[in-house]
XYZ file of C-alpha atoms in Angstrom:
668
model
C 0.000 0.000 0.000
C 1.575 3.279 -1.154
C 1.629 6.652 0.579
C -1.641 8.510 -0.143
C -1.013 11.668 -2.151
C -3.567 14.110 -3.604
C -2.072 15.672 -6.752
C -3.312 18.466 -9.049
C -1.640 18.049 -12.484
C -1.575 21.023 -14.886
C -0.778 19.289 -18.226
C -2.325 19.525 -21.680
C -0.881 16.162 -22.804
C -2.650 13.168 -21.194
C 0.243 10.780 -21.759
C 2.652 13.116 -19.969
C 0.260 13.286 -17.035
C 0.041 9.508 -16.926
C 3.845 9.251 -17.004
C 4.008 11.575 -14.015
C 1.470 9.450 -12.140
C 3.417 6.318 -13.050
C 6.617 7.873 -11.716
C 4.892 8.746 -8.455
C 3.684 5.192 -8.035
C 7.210 3.915 -8.779
C 8.396 6.177 -5.941
C 6.003 4.549 -3.450
C 3.058 6.948 -3.602
C -0.610 6.178 -4.138
C -1.684 9.306 -6.040
C -5.254 10.574 -6.112
C -4.852 12.932 -9.087
C -6.797 15.458 -11.076
C -5.631 16.795 -14.496
C -6.503 20.255 -15.815
C -5.036 22.179 -18.779
C -6.758 25.581 -18.800
C -6.623 28.483 -16.376
C -10.371 28.271 -15.816
C -10.194 24.559 -14.906
C -7.130 25.149 -12.739
C -8.837 27.877 -10.745
C -11.956 25.732 -10.314
C -10.037 22.657 -9.154
C -7.563 24.454 -6.883
C -8.109 23.518 -3.226
C -6.031 23.425 -0.028
C -6.815 19.687 0.124
C -4.121 18.978 -2.505
C -0.747 17.801 -1.236
C 1.164 18.618 -4.465
C 0.864 20.550 -7.739
C 2.731 19.317 -10.871
C 2.621 21.931 -13.640
C 3.872 22.039 -17.225
C 5.450 25.392 -17.874
C 4.200 25.870 -21.449
C 0.483 25.344 -22.223
C -1.494 26.591 -25.218
C -3.214 29.492 -23.361
C -1.660 29.241 -19.921
C 1.741 28.727 -18.265
C 3.266 27.554 -14.986
C 4.268 31.061 -13.844
C 0.625 32.208 -13.949
C -0.491 29.054 -12.134
C 2.081 29.733 -9.352
C 0.803 33.311 -9.081
C -2.789 32.080 -8.616
C -1.682 29.660 -5.860
C 0.212 32.428 -4.060
C -2.671 34.895 -4.382
C -4.902 32.405 -2.589
C -2.330 32.000 0.185
C -2.047 28.264 -0.318
C 1.115 26.527 0.921
C 1.110 23.666 -1.598
C 4.435 22.371 -3.011
C 4.626 23.515 -6.662
C 6.925 21.527 -9.039
C 7.490 22.534 -12.684
C 7.720 19.532 -15.052
C 8.577 20.846 -18.525
C 10.051 19.614 -21.784
C 12.644 22.373 -22.193
C 13.433 25.206 -19.802
C 16.523 27.322 -19.522
C 18.619 27.572 -16.422
C 18.032 31.283 -16.099
C 14.257 30.792 -16.233
C 14.466 27.949 -13.747
C 16.356 30.147 -11.272
C 13.794 32.918 -11.756
C 10.928 30.507 -11.076
C 12.645 29.200 -7.946
C 12.931 32.775 -6.684
C 9.246 33.318 -7.385
C 8.355 30.353 -5.150
C 8.535 27.207 -7.278
C 9.493 24.318 -5.049
C 11.473 22.417 -7.710
C 11.646 21.801 -11.427
C 12.739 18.963 -13.692
C 12.605 18.072 -17.327
C 10.178 15.497 -18.664
C 12.982 13.319 -19.942
C 14.220 12.931 -16.354
C 10.950 11.666 -14.900
C 12.778 9.154 -12.680
C 13.796 12.075 -10.434
C 10.165 13.019 -9.819
C 9.793 10.820 -6.726
C 12.848 12.332 -5.051
C 11.706 15.822 -5.914
C 8.260 15.162 -4.428
C 9.731 13.720 -1.220
C 11.996 16.746 -0.916
C 9.123 19.124 -1.604
C 6.895 17.484 1.009
C 9.709 17.640 3.577
C 10.244 21.329 2.800
C 6.508 21.929 3.271
C 6.517 20.094 6.593
C 9.580 22.031 7.779
C 7.981 25.278 6.678
C 4.731 24.465 8.513
C 6.583 23.514 11.701
C 8.607 26.696 11.543
C 5.456 28.723 10.966
C 3.760 27.056 13.898
C 6.766 27.650 16.118
C 6.935 31.308 15.108
C 3.195 31.684 15.718
C 3.505 30.012 19.123
C 6.401 32.302 19.960
C 4.391 35.361 18.969
C 1.448 34.149 21.052
C 3.683 33.495 24.082
C 5.264 36.904 23.776
C 1.819 38.490 23.612
C 0.679 36.399 26.579
C 3.751 37.405 28.593
C 3.187 41.050 27.801
C -0.464 40.759 28.830
C 0.504 38.853 32.007
C 3.101 41.453 32.923
C 0.577 44.225 32.409
C -2.037 42.361 34.421
C 0.434 41.658 37.224
C 1.407 45.289 37.278
C -2.239 46.310 37.512
C -2.902 43.706 40.184
C 0.149 44.815 42.148
C -1.155 48.357 42.086
C -4.624 47.198 43.089
C -3.201 44.912 45.778
C -1.111 47.692 47.230
C -4.138 49.982 47.236
C -6.226 47.247 48.823
C -3.691 46.518 51.555
C -3.390 50.204 52.289
C -7.148 50.548 52.729
C -7.649 47.441 54.882
C -8.250 48.323 58.565
C -6.461 45.131 59.664
C -2.718 45.281 60.254
C -0.724 43.519 57.500
C 3.031 42.968 57.611
C 5.893 40.804 56.319
C 9.173 39.745 57.966
C 12.236 38.178 56.379
C 14.175 35.274 57.881
C 16.211 37.748 59.998
C 13.040 39.077 61.681
C 13.307 42.342 59.770
C 10.183 44.065 58.519
C 9.923 44.093 54.733
C 6.351 45.392 54.419
C 3.724 47.122 56.587
C 0.417 48.531 55.440
C -0.884 52.005 56.265
C -2.952 50.867 59.287
C 0.102 49.374 61.029
C 2.298 52.395 60.253
C -0.355 54.744 61.669
C -0.564 52.575 64.827
C 3.195 52.871 65.255
C 3.298 56.508 64.174
C 6.000 55.770 61.597
C 6.521 56.014 57.849
C 7.311 53.014 55.665
C 10.939 54.107 55.288
C 11.273 54.412 59.066
C 9.914 50.904 59.664
C 11.178 48.722 56.814
C 14.379 46.795 57.508
C 14.061 46.891 61.289
C 13.267 44.255 63.900
C 10.631 44.661 66.600
C 13.340 45.541 69.085
C 14.741 48.204 66.732
C 11.232 49.603 66.276
C 11.155 50.414 69.991
C 8.471 47.944 71.024
C 8.150 46.867 74.700
C 10.539 44.110 75.791
C 7.770 41.677 76.770
C 6.104 42.133 73.369
C 9.457 41.726 71.578
C 10.159 38.423 73.359
C 6.688 37.068 72.613
C 6.670 38.024 68.909
C 10.296 36.936 68.358
C 9.500 33.434 69.623
C 6.340 33.253 67.524
C 8.136 34.429 64.346
C 10.697 31.673 64.982
C 7.836 29.148 65.154
C 6.457 30.441 61.846
C 9.913 30.231 60.233
C 9.902 26.545 61.222
C 6.696 26.021 59.239
C 3.982 26.479 61.883
C 0.950 28.754 61.659
C 0.663 30.840 64.841
C -2.591 32.271 66.195
C -2.603 34.386 69.311
C -3.972 37.491 71.020
C -2.355 40.407 72.820
C -3.061 43.806 74.301
C -1.315 46.844 72.824
C -1.129 50.526 73.728
C -0.494 52.896 70.798
C 1.429 56.159 70.783
C -1.720 58.078 71.740
C -2.117 55.937 74.874
C -5.189 54.027 73.658
C -5.240 50.362 74.703
C -6.641 47.786 72.306
C -6.867 44.036 72.051
C -5.636 42.303 68.894
C -6.031 38.865 67.396
C -3.200 37.985 65.013
C -1.884 35.218 62.752
C 1.677 34.489 61.638
C 2.155 32.122 58.681
C 5.258 30.908 56.814
C 5.809 31.923 53.160
C 7.397 29.178 51.028
C 9.448 29.432 47.820
C 8.917 26.963 44.921
C 11.377 24.564 46.593
C 9.423 24.435 49.844
C 11.846 26.616 51.797
C 10.503 29.266 54.195
C 11.607 32.651 52.884
C 9.415 35.001 54.938
C 6.688 35.283 57.564
C 3.391 36.980 56.738
C 1.237 38.390 59.514
C -2.172 39.940 59.993
C -3.659 41.505 63.136
C -7.235 42.582 63.806
C -8.524 44.916 66.490
C -11.015 42.817 68.490
C -11.466 45.231 71.375
C -15.152 45.805 70.639
C -15.694 42.083 70.148
C -14.009 41.262 73.465
C -16.166 43.826 75.236
C -19.270 42.340 73.608
C -18.128 38.836 74.500
C -17.696 39.894 78.121
C -21.184 41.377 78.162
C -22.644 38.281 76.517
C -20.773 35.993 78.884
C -22.019 37.874 81.916
C -25.564 37.896 80.529
C -25.353 34.213 79.658
C -24.132 33.346 83.131
C -26.998 35.324 84.631
C -29.497 33.575 82.357
C -27.979 30.185 83.150
C -28.228 30.872 86.875
C -31.818 31.931 86.459
C -32.542 28.899 84.262
C -30.940 26.504 86.738
C -33.038 28.013 89.525
C -36.195 27.674 87.420
C -35.341 24.083 86.478
C -34.796 23.240 90.147
C -38.243 24.630 90.923
C -39.829 22.715 88.028
C -38.042 19.515 89.055
C -39.711 19.769 92.466
C -43.154 19.691 90.871
C -44.817 16.247 90.730
C -46.490 16.935 87.371
C -44.537 16.174 84.147
C -43.651 19.418 82.323
C -42.092 19.681 78.843
C -41.025 22.893 77.089
C -40.679 23.075 73.322
C -39.544 25.714 70.844
C -42.537 26.895 68.789
C -42.436 26.249 65.072
C -39.152 24.315 64.977
C -40.493 21.882 67.569
C -37.138 21.441 69.329
C -37.541 20.220 72.890
C -35.920 22.640 75.324
C -36.593 21.174 78.751
C -38.258 18.303 80.584
C -38.479 18.126 84.353
C -37.648 15.052 86.397
C -41.281 14.001 86.588
C -41.472 13.913 82.761
C -38.200 11.971 82.557
C -39.526 9.446 85.090
C -42.627 8.912 82.984
C -40.466 8.385 79.888
C -38.073 6.119 81.795
C -34.954 8.145 80.887
C -33.998 11.768 80.115
C -36.142 12.862 77.174
C -33.883 13.620 74.126
C -33.626 17.352 73.450
C -34.278 16.995 69.736
C -37.012 18.168 67.347
C -40.339 16.528 68.096
C -40.762 15.130 64.579
C -37.296 13.506 64.726
C -38.076 11.425 67.826
C -41.864 11.316 67.719
C -42.095 7.578 67.075
C -39.410 6.712 69.682
C -40.399 9.046 72.535
C -43.938 10.218 71.944
C -46.034 7.161 71.152
C -49.655 7.962 71.910
C -53.018 6.284 71.543
C -56.421 7.781 72.119
C -58.806 6.509 74.771
C -60.111 3.914 72.312
C -56.595 2.509 71.765
C -56.193 3.964 68.265
C -52.642 5.260 67.477
C -52.350 9.047 67.355
C -50.430 10.280 64.245
C -47.108 11.977 65.008
C -48.385 15.346 63.794
C -51.324 15.193 66.212
C -49.549 14.184 69.417
C -49.997 16.712 72.255
C -46.435 18.082 72.065
C -46.598 18.620 68.287
C -49.894 20.459 68.674
C -48.462 22.581 71.478
C -45.450 23.453 69.276
C -47.883 24.676 66.609
C -49.420 27.054 69.117
C -52.571 25.052 69.854
C -53.986 25.416 73.337
C -54.853 22.124 75.020
C -57.334 22.188 77.870
C -57.103 18.785 79.484
C -57.336 16.536 76.443
C -57.041 12.873 77.346
C -54.598 10.468 75.685
C -52.444 7.458 76.577
C -48.648 7.900 76.525
C -46.703 4.670 75.899
C -43.085 4.880 77.134
C -40.288 2.526 78.092
C -41.393 3.023 81.729
C -44.974 1.937 81.073
C -48.358 3.141 79.882
C -49.803 6.349 81.324
C -53.326 7.716 81.014
C -52.986 11.494 81.057
C -54.744 14.801 80.615
C -52.661 17.312 78.635
C -52.645 21.104 79.037
C -50.572 23.552 76.986
C -49.932 27.295 76.957
C -47.742 29.525 74.780
C -45.445 31.833 76.751
C -44.703 34.952 74.645
C -41.243 36.432 74.165
C -40.489 38.555 77.250
C -37.399 39.915 79.004
C -35.166 38.770 76.183
C -36.441 35.202 76.261
C -37.771 33.582 73.092
C -41.358 32.315 73.068
C -41.824 28.802 74.399
C -44.662 26.286 74.413
C -45.266 24.598 77.775
C -46.958 21.199 77.996
C -48.302 20.049 81.361
C -49.154 16.352 81.811
C -51.531 15.163 84.524
C -51.387 11.437 85.243
C -54.955 10.189 85.673
C -54.058 6.513 85.597
C -55.098 5.964 89.217
C -58.395 7.696 88.481
C -58.856 5.503 85.403
C -58.099 2.472 87.550
C -60.660 3.525 90.134
C -63.167 4.254 87.383
C -62.504 0.882 85.755
C -62.768 -0.935 89.092
C -66.025 0.816 89.892
C -67.398 -0.008 86.463
C -66.351 -3.657 86.806
C -67.810 -3.819 90.301
C -71.096 -2.379 89.097
C -71.200 -4.817 86.193
C -70.328 -7.697 88.512
C -73.025 -6.696 90.980
C -75.583 -6.396 88.196
C -74.563 -9.786 86.859
C -74.603 -11.383 90.300
C -78.048 -9.940 90.950
C -79.367 -11.216 87.628
C -77.803 -14.637 88.204
C -79.138 -14.786 91.740
C -82.646 -13.859 90.617
C -82.482 -16.363 87.750
C -81.011 -19.071 89.976
C -83.572 -18.539 92.723
C -86.401 -18.578 90.178
C -85.115 -21.730 88.485
C -84.187 -23.448 91.717
C -87.559 -22.712 93.317
C -89.327 -24.059 90.244
C -87.149 -27.165 89.942
C -87.273 -27.971 93.645
C -91.003 -27.296 93.932
C -91.866 -29.893 91.262
C -90.429 -33.014 93.011
C -91.503 -31.701 96.407
C -95.096 -31.261 95.235
C -95.039 -34.732 93.669
C -93.664 -36.261 96.867
C -96.212 -34.387 99.007
C -99.169 -35.438 96.874
C -97.968 -39.037 96.902
C -97.574 -38.911 100.684
C -101.101 -37.490 101.129
C -102.581 -40.213 98.943
C -100.578 -42.779 100.840
C -101.934 -41.437 104.157
C -105.561 -41.709 103.017
C -105.298 -45.246 101.736
C -104.974 -48.499 103.552
C -101.556 -50.042 103.815
C -102.695 -52.914 101.680
C -104.037 -50.810 98.876
C -102.617 -51.763 95.489
C -101.308 -48.212 94.769
C -99.137 -48.032 97.882
C -95.975 -49.464 96.286
C -96.369 -47.133 93.307
C -96.783 -44.086 95.569
C -93.810 -45.120 97.669
C -91.703 -45.464 94.544
C -92.760 -42.025 93.342
C -91.825 -40.479 96.681
C -88.383 -42.143 96.565
C -87.901 -41.096 92.942
C -88.644 -37.421 93.656
C -86.459 -37.437 96.741
C -83.665 -38.842 94.535
C -84.295 -36.015 92.061
C -83.944 -33.481 94.870
C -80.752 -35.163 96.010
C -79.419 -35.073 92.451
C -80.182 -31.353 92.178
C -78.408 -30.656 95.451
C -75.435 -32.745 94.303
C -75.342 -30.784 91.051
C -75.210 -27.527 93.009
C -72.438 -28.887 95.243
C -70.435 -30.077 92.239
C -70.886 -26.728 90.464
C -69.626 -24.996 93.581
C -66.542 -27.253 93.598
C -65.805 -26.478 89.955
C -66.283 -22.762 90.542
C -63.784 -22.960 93.412
C -61.237 -24.677 91.139
C -61.478 -28.064 92.836
C -61.585 -31.470 91.155
C -64.744 -33.557 91.396
C -64.022 -36.807 93.299
C -63.810 -39.865 91.062
C -64.944 -43.447 91.558
C -63.120 -45.044 88.641
C -64.009 -48.441 87.221
C -63.739 -50.141 83.821
C -66.180 -48.588 81.365
C -67.160 -48.857 77.709
C -67.751 -45.360 76.356
C -70.046 -46.459 73.510
C -72.260 -48.484 75.864
C -72.747 -45.518 78.219
C -73.507 -43.203 75.288
C -76.025 -45.713 74.008
C -77.744 -45.947 77.411
C -77.982 -42.149 77.721
C -79.401 -41.848 74.197
C -81.997 -44.540 74.999
C -83.023 -42.693 78.175
C -83.261 -39.303 76.422
C -85.168 -40.734 73.462
C -88.198 -41.169 75.746
C -88.064 -37.397 76.384
C -86.892 -35.878 73.108
C -87.882 -38.528 70.633
C -85.658 -40.011 67.953
C -83.344 -36.954 67.753
C -79.977 -38.688 68.281
C -77.730 -40.610 65.887
C -74.750 -42.589 67.213
C -72.092 -43.156 64.557
C -69.548 -45.165 66.537
C -69.068 -48.963 66.544
C -65.930 -49.266 68.701
C -66.724 -49.782 72.402
C -63.736 -47.592 73.408
C -62.997 -49.120 76.785
C -61.173 -47.291 79.574
C -61.080 -46.488 83.282
C -63.449 -43.626 84.182
C -66.116 -42.629 86.669
C -69.304 -43.921 84.941
C -71.566 -41.549 86.879
C -69.578 -38.427 85.864
C -69.196 -39.777 82.335
C -72.990 -40.165 82.084
C -73.493 -36.595 83.364
C -71.044 -35.283 80.735
C -72.940 -37.055 77.963
C -76.411 -36.125 79.293
C -75.551 -32.421 79.564
C -74.042 -32.274 76.070
C -76.958 -34.171 74.475
C -79.583 -32.086 76.308
C -77.720 -28.898 75.385
C -77.616 -29.931 71.688
C -81.377 -30.550 71.584
C -82.187 -27.420 73.595
C -80.171 -24.958 71.472
C -79.743 -26.795 68.164
C -81.877 -27.006 65.062
C -85.299 -28.385 66.126
C -85.436 -30.807 63.172
C -81.863 -31.838 62.323
C -80.489 -34.857 64.253
C -77.825 -34.586 66.942
C -74.833 -36.644 65.776
C -72.610 -38.378 68.347
C -69.237 -39.779 67.269
C -66.230 -41.089 69.159
C -62.777 -42.349 68.361
C -59.786 -43.330 70.380
C -56.093 -43.926 70.378
C -53.764 -45.765 72.680
C -53.668 -43.052 75.354
C -56.905 -41.083 74.941
C -60.433 -41.068 73.499
C -62.507 -38.240 72.017
C -66.285 -37.813 72.109
C -67.953 -35.383 69.640
C -71.517 -34.066 69.957
C -72.617 -32.102 66.895
C -75.817 -30.178 66.223
C -76.919 -27.917 63.403
C -78.454 -24.498 63.985
C -77.374 -20.971 64.813
C -73.710 -20.745 65.920
C -72.598 -19.599 69.345
C -71.285 -16.021 69.384
C -67.438 -15.968 69.680
C -67.633 -13.729 72.761
C -69.950 -16.245 74.432
C -67.648 -19.131 73.461
C -64.854 -17.529 75.502
C -66.897 -17.765 78.750
C -69.279 -20.586 77.858
C -67.911 -23.014 80.472
C -68.045 -20.538 83.365
C -70.838 -20.974 85.948
C -74.232 -19.404 85.187
C -73.192 -18.407 81.652
C -75.924 -18.675 79.048
C -76.304 -17.351 75.548
C -78.187 -14.019 75.930
C -80.161 -14.442 72.701
C -81.711 -17.675 73.998
C -81.625 -17.401 77.787
C -85.154 -16.052 77.895
C -86.438 -18.988 75.853
C -84.953 -21.938 77.784
C -85.081 -22.543 81.510
C -82.030 -23.865 83.285
C -79.455 -23.118 85.948
C -76.649 -22.263 83.552
C -74.239 -24.763 85.138
C -74.571 -27.745 82.777
C -71.502 -26.918 80.673
C -69.616 -25.922 83.829
C -70.174 -29.443 85.148
C -69.114 -30.875 81.777
C -65.840 -29.006 82.054
C -65.370 -29.918 85.735
C -66.095 -33.618 85.207
C -63.826 -33.732 82.144
C -60.924 -31.966 83.872
C -61.342 -34.181 86.952
C -60.527 -37.086 84.610
C -57.425 -35.229 83.389
C -59.103 -34.305 80.088
C -60.406 -31.164 78.438
C -63.452 -29.975 76.499
C -63.562 -27.651 73.473
C -66.259 -26.088 71.322
C -66.226 -25.281 67.610
C -69.120 -23.181 66.351
C -69.392 -21.149 63.164
C -71.982 -20.250 60.508
C -72.480 -23.016 57.974
C -70.955 -25.830 60.026
C -73.029 -25.840 63.215
C -71.731 -26.490 66.737
C -69.508 -29.346 67.923
C -68.466 -30.033 71.532
C -65.439 -32.324 71.846
C -64.503 -34.072 75.094
C -61.001 -35.562 75.239
C -60.302 -38.083 78.049
C -57.233 -40.139 78.951
C -57.800 -43.890 78.684
C -56.945 -44.408 82.340
C -58.009 -41.970 85.092
C -57.289 -44.255 88.041
C -54.355 -42.135 89.209
C -56.728 -39.170 89.540
C -59.225 -40.758 91.931
C -58.792 -40.264 95.698
C -55.590 -41.963 96.756
C -54.187 -41.909 93.220
C -50.743 -40.501 92.399
C -52.040 -37.368 90.663
C -55.167 -36.749 92.716
C -55.681 -33.172 93.829
C -58.431 -31.035 95.237
C -60.893 -31.637 98.035
C -62.796 -34.898 98.393
C -66.498 -34.250 98.783
C -69.044 -36.911 99.677
C -71.721 -37.369 97.044
C -75.132 -38.849 97.536
C -77.683 -40.220 95.161
C -75.175 -41.670 92.741
């Protein structure tokens, strides 16, 4: 691949132009060439993009000299080589003087490559020289401009230093003054000529000042920056206080060559600082006294900066409520950590609406109630706030007063609970007395009537055995009721019911209870268990568990749908399920369903009873070491599940795990 070369050839003979191109290729170039032969075409094709112009000297209406003139008039620096058939030496010299780069005769075309290389090198040298000369001219202009600017800046700097009220000065490495501005010279009462070149001692300064400044200049000469203050009395006898700096001045090699200094009169500032310090101390004393007074108060008090919301103060009572010193930060920054509030209904109070945030906004609180949750506990409080205006130089401040009403809330809650308990006890007592009087009156009346009939008839009358049996039956019913009350009282007191454990078959007992209840309720029960499920239980208590659950299912369940009884067992325990369709039991009622005298309010007015049936179910189940649960929800009815261990012998009196009080039972 040859060297790219864009060539403009001025030649009227095509073959000569092709010979020139051939010679260039022989010399290692890859010419991109354009041939023209008239002045008009030459002018049109001429462009600074050409690297070389090869021109015949003699053309029909044009010549090489005119072509060179056109190139020069356009200011183009393109190597121009004359390639002609015959040219005299005198003419060649003249053309070279006019600016022709080189010339050669057409019969010596082999020299064209060398001539082109030489011409291109001359062009490159010329361009580099031109660039260097231009750069030199630009640098010289830049230096002249810089010198002028530095001179102007020096004048401005000198004027500036002279007008500055601060004292500015410069010392050499021998501690001699080399510069002082007008303010320093006026302080000394000297001219620049009188001061320059002298040390502090030679300037007549006090010995103590000379020793101090000499040592500090030495420190600056070692590379340190010195800051200090001193008092000075000028020639007019006026005393002032100055703050000054001494700093080393380094040369390009990092060597200290001078020390620059500046001093500022801070007399007025020192006087102001003294006044402020005295005032601040007075305010701090007053504030400490006020804080001591506020710390003695039992009510929590918090002060906050209005608008910004920055907490300014909290007394010891407030810190005790929080459980630690309350952070003195903006309210919104610590609202979630320090000020967590809920309203009286337990709903979280947004950070922007907490009492302190409202007080910071200027709102006046008049005993609004909220609950403050802190690391020390939960506090029911009334909140009061007032805005203290700016007075006696103090900024305005919002004051929040907190009154703990937790003990009042406790008393109120206790009173409310006591009232509710009394109302409930009264209702239960009235219901119990009504039910008990009704239930006891029935067997008593039956026994009395039977006794009266028995008294009027002869001992041999055929109805005597029947009447005697009825009397015994009703007395047994009374005894059973009394035993039920005694057992309910045991359960309510947290005692176990005494067990008389013997081998039992759960399915057989369930079957017997269903057969007995069928005579009362009809064919309402369906037993879906075939396994006998044998174990060791108290058969009497087991029967009472089953009777209460089956009666309860018929009493409160769907009046048409059957009550389904299922049971299954494992190695260690058995489970009995009693399911009925119908309206579910309210979740709130489920939570207290097994407590004494608890009945579903929606149905209590429809069904008579003592409200202790499920309590006895729970007591009898737990006395066996088991437990009872209820599952009730819309769409799936109600299911009571009793879970019993297979063997309850250890829980009967004298057993290893027996606990509670043994109570004698009758009528079992």
